């Protein structure tokens, strides 16, 4: 089994420290910066075997070089990002597997936010490290890919088991909730989630991880086939991709 701890970095980033309990192998997902990750490692496991990166943005790889130097870690990242993430040791493409001790991960290519973006899914541990593609109650901005690519990437995530716990790259849930409720005004499950999020944020607690099942009920970007959402934006007869495109554009201006 996998132990996951959350490390707050920069303004609103999360890096995730993971340990395979059987073998004590340790990794970090998306180390935004060296210092807070190093502090947490010094306090806990005192070693770092692997660094996992979901994509090339600096707020996800900023700690790579110094952590690798200090702990002699191996960097696991996307083959598609081999020219943009320095010193990758283990390159992975869509459908590849790797393991941290006894915990197996599948790599899924989910382009849209960036072209090389990947996520790490462990079926046995029921966890998904999703970077900046899916956020709780939102999704990533489309910087490099097309709307269609992002939509397809979210479809891949939607098809994973509902009890998968999702770990996102940023704490954006509170603000995302405001946009969701402006479109999906009568969704009771969304209202409950927003209340829960407000309580957590007041206590300065993370709103992550969140289950895929809960996101499917509350995140409008995963619910582009919902009749009420289509009605609310006056696009009754539009396709799911058209709804997604409209919602993403509205969110950019929100
Ligand atoms: Zn990013
Ligand atoms: Fe980011």
mmCIF file with all atom_site columns, N, CA and C and ligand atoms in Angstrom, residues 13 55 57 59-60 113 132 170, ligand 2:
data_model
loop_
_atom_site.group_PDB
_atom_site.id
_atom_site.type_symbol
_atom_site.label_atom_id
_atom_site.label_alt_id
_atom_site.label_comp_id
_atom_site.label_asym_id
_atom_site.label_entity_id
_atom_site.label_seq_id
_atom_site.pdbx_PDB_ins_code
_atom_site.Cartn_x
_atom_site.Cartn_y
_atom_site.Cartn_z
_atom_site.occupancy
_atom_site.B_iso_or_equiv
_atom_site.pdbx_formal_charge
_atom_site.auth_seq_id
_atom_site.auth_comp_id
_atom_site.auth_asym_id
_atom_site.auth_atom_id
_atom_site.pdbx_PDB_model_num
ATOM   1  N  N   . UNK A 1 13  ? 0.481  25.582 -4.733  1.00 0.00 ? 13  UNK A N   1
ATOM   2  C  CA  . UNK A 1 13  ? 0.820  24.256 -5.278  1.00 0.00 ? 13  UNK A CA  1
ATOM   3  C  C   . UNK A 1 13  ? 0.840  23.193 -4.180  1.00 0.00 ? 13  UNK A C   1
ATOM   4  N  N   . UNK A 1 55  ? 4.208  17.195 -15.707 1.00 0.00 ? 55  UNK A N   1
ATOM   5  C  CA  . UNK A 1 55  ? 4.444  18.029 -16.889 1.00 0.00 ? 55  UNK A CA  1
ATOM   6  C  C   . UNK A 1 55  ? 5.571  19.022 -16.626 1.00 0.00 ? 55  UNK A C   1
ATOM   7  N  N   . UNK A 1 57  ? 5.969  22.328 -16.549 1.00 0.00 ? 57  UNK A N   1
ATOM   8  C  CA  . UNK A 1 57  ? 5.892  23.670 -15.951 1.00 0.00 ? 57  UNK A CA  1
ATOM   9  C  C   . UNK A 1 57  ? 6.758  23.776 -14.699 1.00 0.00 ? 57  UNK A C   1
ATOM   10 N  N   . UNK A 1 59  ? 6.449  25.213 -11.872 1.00 0.00 ? 59  UNK A N   1
ATOM   11 C  CA  . UNK A 1 59  ? 5.864  24.973 -10.546 1.00 0.00 ? 59  UNK A CA  1
ATOM   12 C  C   . UNK A 1 59  ? 5.607  23.482 -10.273 1.00 0.00 ? 59  UNK A C   1
ATOM   13 N  N   . UNK A 1 60  ? 6.062  22.618 -11.207 1.00 0.00 ? 60  UNK A N   1
ATOM   14 C  CA  . UNK A 1 60  ? 5.949  21.171 -10.988 1.00 0.00 ? 60  UNK A CA  1
ATOM   15 C  C   . UNK A 1 60  ? 7.301  20.471 -11.019 1.00 0.00 ? 60  UNK A C   1
ATOM   16 N  N   . UNK A 1 113 ? -3.518 20.773 -21.234 1.00 0.00 ? 113 UNK A N   1
ATOM   17 C  CA  . UNK A 1 113 ? -2.846 21.832 -20.464 1.00 0.00 ? 113 UNK A CA  1
ATOM   18 C  C   . UNK A 1 113 ? -1.449 22.049 -21.048 1.00 0.00 ? 113 UNK A C   1
ATOM   19 N  N   . UNK A 1 132 ? -1.990 19.270 -13.527 1.00 0.00 ? 132 UNK A N   1
ATOM   20 C  CA  . UNK A 1 132 ? -2.852 20.426 -13.809 1.00 0.00 ? 132 UNK A CA  1
ATOM   21 C  C   . UNK A 1 132 ? -3.910 20.128 -14.873 1.00 0.00 ? 132 UNK A C   1
ATOM   22 N  N   . UNK A 1 170 ? -2.844 21.869 -7.687  1.00 0.00 ? 170 UNK A N   1
ATOM   23 C  CA  . UNK A 1 170 ? -3.080 23.176 -7.043  1.00 0.00 ? 170 UNK A CA  1
ATOM   24 C  C   . UNK A 1 170 ? -4.302 23.149 -6.136  1.00 0.00 ? 170 UNK A C   1
HETATM 25 FE FE1 . LIG B 2 .   ? 0.790  24.231 -12.129 1.00 0.00 ? 2   LIG B FE1 1
#
